[in-house]
Tab-separated table of C-alpha atoms in Angstrom:
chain	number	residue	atom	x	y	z
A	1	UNK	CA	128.074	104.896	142.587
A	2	UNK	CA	129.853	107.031	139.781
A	3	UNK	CA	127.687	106.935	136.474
A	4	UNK	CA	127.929	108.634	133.761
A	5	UNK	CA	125.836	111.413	132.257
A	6	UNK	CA	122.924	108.679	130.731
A	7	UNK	CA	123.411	107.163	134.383
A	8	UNK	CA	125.223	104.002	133.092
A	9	UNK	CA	127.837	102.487	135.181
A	10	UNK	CA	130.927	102.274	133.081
A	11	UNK	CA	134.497	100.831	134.296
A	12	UNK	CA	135.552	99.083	137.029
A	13	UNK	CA	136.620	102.805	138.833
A	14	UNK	CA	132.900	102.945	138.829
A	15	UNK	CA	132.013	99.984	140.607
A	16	UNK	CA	134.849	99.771	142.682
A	17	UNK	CA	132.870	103.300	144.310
A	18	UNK	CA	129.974	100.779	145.264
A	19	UNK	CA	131.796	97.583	146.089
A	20	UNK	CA	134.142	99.135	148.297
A	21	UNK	CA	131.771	100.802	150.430
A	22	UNK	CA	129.308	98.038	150.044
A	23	UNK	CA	132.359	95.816	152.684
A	24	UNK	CA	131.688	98.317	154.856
A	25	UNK	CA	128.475	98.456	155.094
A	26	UNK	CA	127.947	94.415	155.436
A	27	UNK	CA	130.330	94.478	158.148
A	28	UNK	CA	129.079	96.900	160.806
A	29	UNK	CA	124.945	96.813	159.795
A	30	UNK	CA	122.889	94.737	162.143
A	31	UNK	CA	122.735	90.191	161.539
A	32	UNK	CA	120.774	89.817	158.642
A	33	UNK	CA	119.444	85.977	158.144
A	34	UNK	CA	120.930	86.131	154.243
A	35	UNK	CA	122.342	88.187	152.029
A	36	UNK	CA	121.481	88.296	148.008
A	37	UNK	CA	123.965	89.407	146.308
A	38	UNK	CA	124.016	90.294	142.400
A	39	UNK	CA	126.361	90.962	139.292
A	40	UNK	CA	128.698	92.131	138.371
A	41	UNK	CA	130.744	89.930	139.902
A	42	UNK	CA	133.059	92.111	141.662
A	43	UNK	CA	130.188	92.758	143.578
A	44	UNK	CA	129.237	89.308	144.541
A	45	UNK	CA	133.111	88.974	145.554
A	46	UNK	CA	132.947	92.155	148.083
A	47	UNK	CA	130.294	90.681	149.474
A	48	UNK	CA	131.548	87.164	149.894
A	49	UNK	CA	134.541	88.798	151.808
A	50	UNK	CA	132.225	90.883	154.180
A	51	UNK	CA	129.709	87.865	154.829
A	52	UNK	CA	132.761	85.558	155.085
A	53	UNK	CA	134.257	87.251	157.871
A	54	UNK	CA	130.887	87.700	159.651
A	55	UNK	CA	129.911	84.459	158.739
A	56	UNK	CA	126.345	85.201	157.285
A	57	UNK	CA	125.328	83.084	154.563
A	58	UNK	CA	124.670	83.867	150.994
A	59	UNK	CA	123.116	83.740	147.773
A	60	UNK	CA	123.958	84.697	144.068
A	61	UNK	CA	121.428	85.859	141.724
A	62	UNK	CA	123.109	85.281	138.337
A	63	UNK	CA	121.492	87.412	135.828
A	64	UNK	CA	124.325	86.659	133.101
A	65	UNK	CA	127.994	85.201	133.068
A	66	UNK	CA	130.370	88.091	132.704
A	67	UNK	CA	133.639	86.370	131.702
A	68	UNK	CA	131.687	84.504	128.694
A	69	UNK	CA	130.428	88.529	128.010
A	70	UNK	CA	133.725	89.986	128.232
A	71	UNK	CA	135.838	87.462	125.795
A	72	UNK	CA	133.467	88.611	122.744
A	73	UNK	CA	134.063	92.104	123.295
A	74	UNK	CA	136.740	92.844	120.287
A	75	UNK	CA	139.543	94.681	121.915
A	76	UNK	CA	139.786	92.843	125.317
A	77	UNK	CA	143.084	91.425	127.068
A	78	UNK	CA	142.962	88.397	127.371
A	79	UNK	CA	143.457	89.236	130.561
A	80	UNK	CA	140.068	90.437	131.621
A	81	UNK	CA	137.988	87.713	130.725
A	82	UNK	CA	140.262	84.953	132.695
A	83	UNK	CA	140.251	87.174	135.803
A	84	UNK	CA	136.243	87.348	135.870
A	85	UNK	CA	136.214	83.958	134.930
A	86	UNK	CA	138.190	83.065	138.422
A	87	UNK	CA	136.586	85.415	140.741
A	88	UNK	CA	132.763	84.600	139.241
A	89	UNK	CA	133.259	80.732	139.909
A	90	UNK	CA	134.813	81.321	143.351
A	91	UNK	CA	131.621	83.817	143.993
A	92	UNK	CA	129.361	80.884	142.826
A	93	UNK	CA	131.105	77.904	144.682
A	94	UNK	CA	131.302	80.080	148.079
A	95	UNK	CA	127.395	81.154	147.596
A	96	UNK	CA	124.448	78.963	149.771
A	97	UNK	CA	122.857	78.920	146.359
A	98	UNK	CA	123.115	80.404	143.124
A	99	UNK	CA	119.908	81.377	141.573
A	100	UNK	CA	119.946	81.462	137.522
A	101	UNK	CA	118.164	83.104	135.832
A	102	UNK	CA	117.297	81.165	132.453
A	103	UNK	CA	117.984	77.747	131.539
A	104	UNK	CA	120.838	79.018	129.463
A	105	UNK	CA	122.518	80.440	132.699
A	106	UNK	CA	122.315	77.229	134.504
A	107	UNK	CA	123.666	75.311	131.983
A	108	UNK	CA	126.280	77.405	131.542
A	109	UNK	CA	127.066	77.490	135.226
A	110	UNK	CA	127.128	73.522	135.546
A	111	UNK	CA	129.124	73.359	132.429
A	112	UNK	CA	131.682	75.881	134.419
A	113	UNK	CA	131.473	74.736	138.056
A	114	UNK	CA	129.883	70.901	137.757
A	115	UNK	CA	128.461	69.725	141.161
A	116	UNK	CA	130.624	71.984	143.116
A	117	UNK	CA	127.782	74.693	142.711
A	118	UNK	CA	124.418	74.281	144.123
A	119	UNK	CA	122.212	76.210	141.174
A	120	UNK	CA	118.638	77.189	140.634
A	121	UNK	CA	116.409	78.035	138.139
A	122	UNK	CA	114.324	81.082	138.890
A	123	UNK	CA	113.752	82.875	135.577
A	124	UNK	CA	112.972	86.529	135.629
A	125	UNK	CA	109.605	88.732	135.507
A	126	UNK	CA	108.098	92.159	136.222
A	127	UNK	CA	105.162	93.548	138.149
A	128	UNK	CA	102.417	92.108	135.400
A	129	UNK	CA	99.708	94.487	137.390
A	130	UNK	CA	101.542	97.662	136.357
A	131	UNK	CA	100.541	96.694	132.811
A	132	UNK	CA	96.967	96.156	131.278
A	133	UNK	CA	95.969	94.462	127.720
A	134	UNK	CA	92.826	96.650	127.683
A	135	UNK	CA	92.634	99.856	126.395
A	136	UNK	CA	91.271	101.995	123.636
A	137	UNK	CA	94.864	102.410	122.046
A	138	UNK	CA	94.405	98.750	120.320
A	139	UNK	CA	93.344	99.633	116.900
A	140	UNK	CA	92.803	103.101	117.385
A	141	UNK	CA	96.405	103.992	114.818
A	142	UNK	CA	95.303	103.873	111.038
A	143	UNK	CA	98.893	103.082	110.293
A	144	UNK	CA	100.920	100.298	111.593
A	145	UNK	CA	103.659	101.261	114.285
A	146	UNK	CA	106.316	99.181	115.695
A	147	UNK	CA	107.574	99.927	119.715
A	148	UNK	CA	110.843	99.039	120.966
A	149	UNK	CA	111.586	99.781	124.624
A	150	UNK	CA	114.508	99.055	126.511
A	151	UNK	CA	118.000	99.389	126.261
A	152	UNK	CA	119.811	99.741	123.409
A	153	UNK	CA	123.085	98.874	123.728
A	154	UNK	CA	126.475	96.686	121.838
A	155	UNK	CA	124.696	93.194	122.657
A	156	UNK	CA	121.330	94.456	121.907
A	157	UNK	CA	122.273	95.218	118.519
A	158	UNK	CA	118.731	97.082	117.865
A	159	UNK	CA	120.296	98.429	115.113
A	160	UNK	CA	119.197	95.644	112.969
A	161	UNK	CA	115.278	96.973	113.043
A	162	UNK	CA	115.884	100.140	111.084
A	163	UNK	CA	117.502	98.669	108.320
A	164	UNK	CA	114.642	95.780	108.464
A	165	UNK	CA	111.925	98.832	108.623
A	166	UNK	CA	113.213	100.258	105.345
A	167	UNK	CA	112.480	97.103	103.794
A	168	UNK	CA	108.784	97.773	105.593
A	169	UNK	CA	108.521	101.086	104.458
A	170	UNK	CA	108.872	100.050	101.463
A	171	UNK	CA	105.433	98.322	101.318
A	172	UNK	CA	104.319	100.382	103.874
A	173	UNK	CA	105.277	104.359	103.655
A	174	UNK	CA	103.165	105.431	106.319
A	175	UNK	CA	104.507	102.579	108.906
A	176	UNK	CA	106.351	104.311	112.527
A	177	UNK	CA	108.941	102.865	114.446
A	178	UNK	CA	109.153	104.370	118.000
A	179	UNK	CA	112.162	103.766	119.975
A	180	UNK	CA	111.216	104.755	124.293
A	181	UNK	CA	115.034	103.539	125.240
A	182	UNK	CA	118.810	104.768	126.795
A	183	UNK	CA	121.564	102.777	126.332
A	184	UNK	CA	125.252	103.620	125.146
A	185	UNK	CA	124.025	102.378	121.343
A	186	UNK	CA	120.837	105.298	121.269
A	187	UNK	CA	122.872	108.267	119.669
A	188	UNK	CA	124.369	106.250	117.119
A	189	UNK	CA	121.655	104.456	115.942
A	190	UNK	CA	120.202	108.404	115.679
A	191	UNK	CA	122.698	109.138	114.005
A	192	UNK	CA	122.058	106.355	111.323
A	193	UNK	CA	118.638	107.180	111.021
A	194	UNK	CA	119.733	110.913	110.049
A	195	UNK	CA	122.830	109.939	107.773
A	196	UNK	CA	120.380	107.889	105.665
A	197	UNK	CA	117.004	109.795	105.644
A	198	UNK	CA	115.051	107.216	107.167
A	199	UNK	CA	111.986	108.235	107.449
A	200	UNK	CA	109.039	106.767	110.490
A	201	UNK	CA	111.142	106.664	113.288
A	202	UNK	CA	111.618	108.741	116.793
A	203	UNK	CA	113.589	108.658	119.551
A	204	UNK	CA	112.285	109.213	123.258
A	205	UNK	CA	113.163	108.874	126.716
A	206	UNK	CA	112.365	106.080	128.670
A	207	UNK	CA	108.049	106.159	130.055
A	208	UNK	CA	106.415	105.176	132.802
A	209	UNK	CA	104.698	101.873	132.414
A	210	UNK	CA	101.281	103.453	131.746
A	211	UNK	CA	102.376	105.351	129.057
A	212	UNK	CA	104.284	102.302	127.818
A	213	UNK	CA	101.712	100.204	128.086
A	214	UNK	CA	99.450	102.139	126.173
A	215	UNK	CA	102.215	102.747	123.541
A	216	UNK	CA	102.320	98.868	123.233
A	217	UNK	CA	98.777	98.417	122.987
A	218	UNK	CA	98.663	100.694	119.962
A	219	UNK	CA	101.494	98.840	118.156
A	220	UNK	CA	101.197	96.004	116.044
A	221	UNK	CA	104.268	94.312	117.676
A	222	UNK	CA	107.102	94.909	120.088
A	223	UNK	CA	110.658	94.597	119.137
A	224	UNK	CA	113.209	92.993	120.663
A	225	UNK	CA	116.655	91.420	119.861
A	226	UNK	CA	120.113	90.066	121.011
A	227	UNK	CA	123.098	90.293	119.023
A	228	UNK	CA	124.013	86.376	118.879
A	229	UNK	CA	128.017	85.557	119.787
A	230	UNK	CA	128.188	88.276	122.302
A	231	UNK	CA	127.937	85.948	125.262
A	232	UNK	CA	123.960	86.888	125.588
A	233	UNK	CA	122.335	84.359	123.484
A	234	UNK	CA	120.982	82.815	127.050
A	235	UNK	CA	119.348	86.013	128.059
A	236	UNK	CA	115.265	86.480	127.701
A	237	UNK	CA	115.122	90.307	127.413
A	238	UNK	CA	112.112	91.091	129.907
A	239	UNK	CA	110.868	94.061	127.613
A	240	UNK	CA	109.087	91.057	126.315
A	241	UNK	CA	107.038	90.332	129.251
A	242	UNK	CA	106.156	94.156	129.084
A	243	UNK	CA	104.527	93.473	125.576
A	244	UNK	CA	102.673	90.596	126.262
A	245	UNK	CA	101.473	91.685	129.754
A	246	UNK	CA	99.802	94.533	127.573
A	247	UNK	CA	98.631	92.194	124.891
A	248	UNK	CA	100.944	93.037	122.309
A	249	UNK	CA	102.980	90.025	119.828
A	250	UNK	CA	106.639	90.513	120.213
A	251	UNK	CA	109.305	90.464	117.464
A	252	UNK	CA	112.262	88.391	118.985
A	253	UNK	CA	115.351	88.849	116.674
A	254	UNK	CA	118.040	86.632	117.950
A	255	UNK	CA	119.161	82.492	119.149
A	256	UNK	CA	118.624	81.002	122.609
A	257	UNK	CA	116.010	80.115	124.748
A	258	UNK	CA	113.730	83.026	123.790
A	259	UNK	CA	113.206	81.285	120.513
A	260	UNK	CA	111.486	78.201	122.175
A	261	UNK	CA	109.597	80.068	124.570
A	262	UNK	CA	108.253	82.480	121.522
A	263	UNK	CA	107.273	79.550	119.392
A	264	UNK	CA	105.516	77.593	122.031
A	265	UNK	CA	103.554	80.110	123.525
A	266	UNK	CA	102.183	81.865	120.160
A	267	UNK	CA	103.626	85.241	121.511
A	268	UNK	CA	105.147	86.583	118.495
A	269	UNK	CA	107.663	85.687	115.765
A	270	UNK	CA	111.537	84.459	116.646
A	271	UNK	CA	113.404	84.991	113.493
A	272	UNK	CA	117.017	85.207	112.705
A	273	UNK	CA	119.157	88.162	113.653
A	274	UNK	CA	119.138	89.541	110.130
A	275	UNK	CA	117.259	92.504	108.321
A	276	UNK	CA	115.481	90.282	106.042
A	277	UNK	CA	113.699	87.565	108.389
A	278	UNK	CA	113.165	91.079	110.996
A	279	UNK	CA	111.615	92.619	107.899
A	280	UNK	CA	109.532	89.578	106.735
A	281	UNK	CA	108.331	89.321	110.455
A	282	UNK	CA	107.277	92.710	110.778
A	283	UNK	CA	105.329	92.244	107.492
A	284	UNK	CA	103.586	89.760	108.963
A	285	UNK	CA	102.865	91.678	112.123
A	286	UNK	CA	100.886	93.952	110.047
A	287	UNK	CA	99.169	91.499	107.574
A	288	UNK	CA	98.600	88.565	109.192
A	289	UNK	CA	97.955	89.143	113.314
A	290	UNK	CA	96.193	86.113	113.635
A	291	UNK	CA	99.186	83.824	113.574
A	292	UNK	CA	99.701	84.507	117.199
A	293	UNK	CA	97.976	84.896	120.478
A	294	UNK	CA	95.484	87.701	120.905
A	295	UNK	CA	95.781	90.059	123.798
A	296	UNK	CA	94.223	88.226	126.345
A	297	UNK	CA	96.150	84.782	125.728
A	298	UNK	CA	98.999	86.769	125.795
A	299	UNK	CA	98.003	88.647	128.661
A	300	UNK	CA	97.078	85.018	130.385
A	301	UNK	CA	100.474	83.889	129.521
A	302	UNK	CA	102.502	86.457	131.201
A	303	UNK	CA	100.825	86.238	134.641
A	304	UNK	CA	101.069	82.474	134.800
A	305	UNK	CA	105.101	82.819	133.352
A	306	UNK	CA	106.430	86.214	134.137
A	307	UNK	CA	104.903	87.489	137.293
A	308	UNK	CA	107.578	89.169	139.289
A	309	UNK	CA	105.819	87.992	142.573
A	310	UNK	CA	105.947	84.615	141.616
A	311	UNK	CA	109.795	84.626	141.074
A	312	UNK	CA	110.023	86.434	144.578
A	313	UNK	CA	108.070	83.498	146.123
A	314	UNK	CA	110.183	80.698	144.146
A	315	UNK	CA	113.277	82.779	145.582
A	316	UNK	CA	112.053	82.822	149.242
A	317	UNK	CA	111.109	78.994	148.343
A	318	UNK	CA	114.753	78.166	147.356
A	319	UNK	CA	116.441	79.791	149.806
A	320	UNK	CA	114.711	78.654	153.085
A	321	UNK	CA	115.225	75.064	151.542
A	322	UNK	CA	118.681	75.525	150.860
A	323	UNK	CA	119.546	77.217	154.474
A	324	UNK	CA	116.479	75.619	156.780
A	325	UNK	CA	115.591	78.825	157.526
A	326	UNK	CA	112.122	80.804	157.382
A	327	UNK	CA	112.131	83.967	156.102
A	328	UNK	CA	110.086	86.835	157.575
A	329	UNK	CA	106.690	87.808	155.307
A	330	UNK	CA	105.253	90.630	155.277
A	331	UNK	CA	101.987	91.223	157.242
């Protein structure tokens, strides 16, 4: 697949150099029982063409809705966003099953499609083991530092956090933001933080999950946002589940279903996507901890919510219900 020099696919030139090869390959490799295919949905098409002609069942894993994604982006034909709206509900209503994967996403995909879709709930997760909430990294930091890790792109909108972390500085000078992220938005939002003299914050590469994890432990919260009207609000950004699963609070900037799931599990703030409420949260990160879960409630949380083996087993689950089939395991 073309990428380009950050390793981000980019253009439809660039997936067209996966999905066309990708018919290929479904048609001539040996029976499989299903295929799972995935976004975008040019994808999912290729390889509803390829298991259509071959006749092998499958399944759609949607991780967003791309036509919803593409109308907000200023700039686009109108064009765009009607074609991926056809070819994305004729991917769905072909598939055994789609699998969604928030609340938000179903709904949407109902509201879309109505009963002529068979979709799932099956939420999202990571590998909660490669993460640990203990560590000598809690506590250790005599100032406060702040962690965001993850992509940083237009529907992020991280930049939001260093304009609330002036506000911070201002009550606390010696207070660090650390940004461990790629994304197409990371070189301008260095470039803000140079233009304007802000001081506390560094850029790196992306870590391995030690190292991250031990980053989060030292922090006093996680950040996190999504730019709200950018056809995202539905999405639960999974560097959360990295923060809790090291038994760090997370500070959720943003609307949707991440809200809800903040509030009612104590594992951070959820505040409005503005500098203020980002600012006042962080504030409270550092002064008053003990408004949310400690590390090992959150740490409890996340393996009960977020494990990425228990999504794999409600996927395996779903499937073999929807096509009577049983799925090898392995031994």
């Amino acid at each position: 697949m073309l990428r380009d020099s950050q390793g981000h696919v980019k253009g439809y030139l660039s997936y067209m150099s996966f999905d066309v090869p990708l018919i290929l390959r479904v048609l001539v490799m040996p029976r499989p029982a299903v295929i799972i295919a995935e976004p975008p949905p040019t994808t999912g098409f290729a390889v509803m063409v390829a298991a259509g002609i071959r006749r092998i069942p499958y399944v759609y894993y949607a991780a967003d809705i791309w036509a919803d994604a593409a109308g907000t982006l200023d700039g686009t034909p109108a064009i765009v966003p009607a074609v991926l709206g056809f070819v994305e509900r004729l991917v769905w209503r072909r598939a055994a099953v789609v699998m969604a994967i928030s609340p938000g996403v179903e709904h949407r995909i109902r509201e879309l499609c109505g009963d002529s879709v068979e979709v799932a709930m099956i939420g999202n997760g990571i590998r909660v083991g490669d993460f640990s909430a203990d560590g000598p990294e809690r506590g250790a930091r005599s100032t406060p530092v702040f962690v965001y890790a993850g992509t940083v792109s237009e529907w992020h909108g991280a930049g939001i956090f260093l304009e609330a972390f002036r506000r911070v500085r201002e009550v606390h000078p010696s207070a660090r933001l650390e940004f461990f992220s790629e994304g197409s938005e990371k070189a301008h939002l260095e470039q803000v933080v140079e233009e304007t003299g802000l001081g506390g914050v560094s850029f790196h590469s992306r870590v391995g999950t030690d190292e991250l994890s031990a980053r989060l432990r030292g922090a006093a919260a996680s950040l996190a946002c999504v730019r709200p009207g950018q056809g995202y609000d539905f999405a639960i950004p999974t560097k959360i589940y990295a923060s809790t699963a090291s038994g760090t609070p997370v500070i959720y900037a943003g609307e949707g279903p991440t809200v809800s799931m903040i509030e009612e599990n104590r594992l951070g703030w959820a505040v409005d996507y503005t500098p203020e409420s980002a600012a006042e949260a962080m504030l409270a990160a550092i002064d008053e901890p003990e408004r949310v879960g400690g590390p090992q409630e959150l740490r409890r949380w996340t393996e009960g919510n977020a494990s990425l083996e228990a999504v794999a087993a409600r996927i395996v689950g779903l499937v073999e219900r929807s096509l009577s089939i049983r799925l090898p395991r392995r031994r």
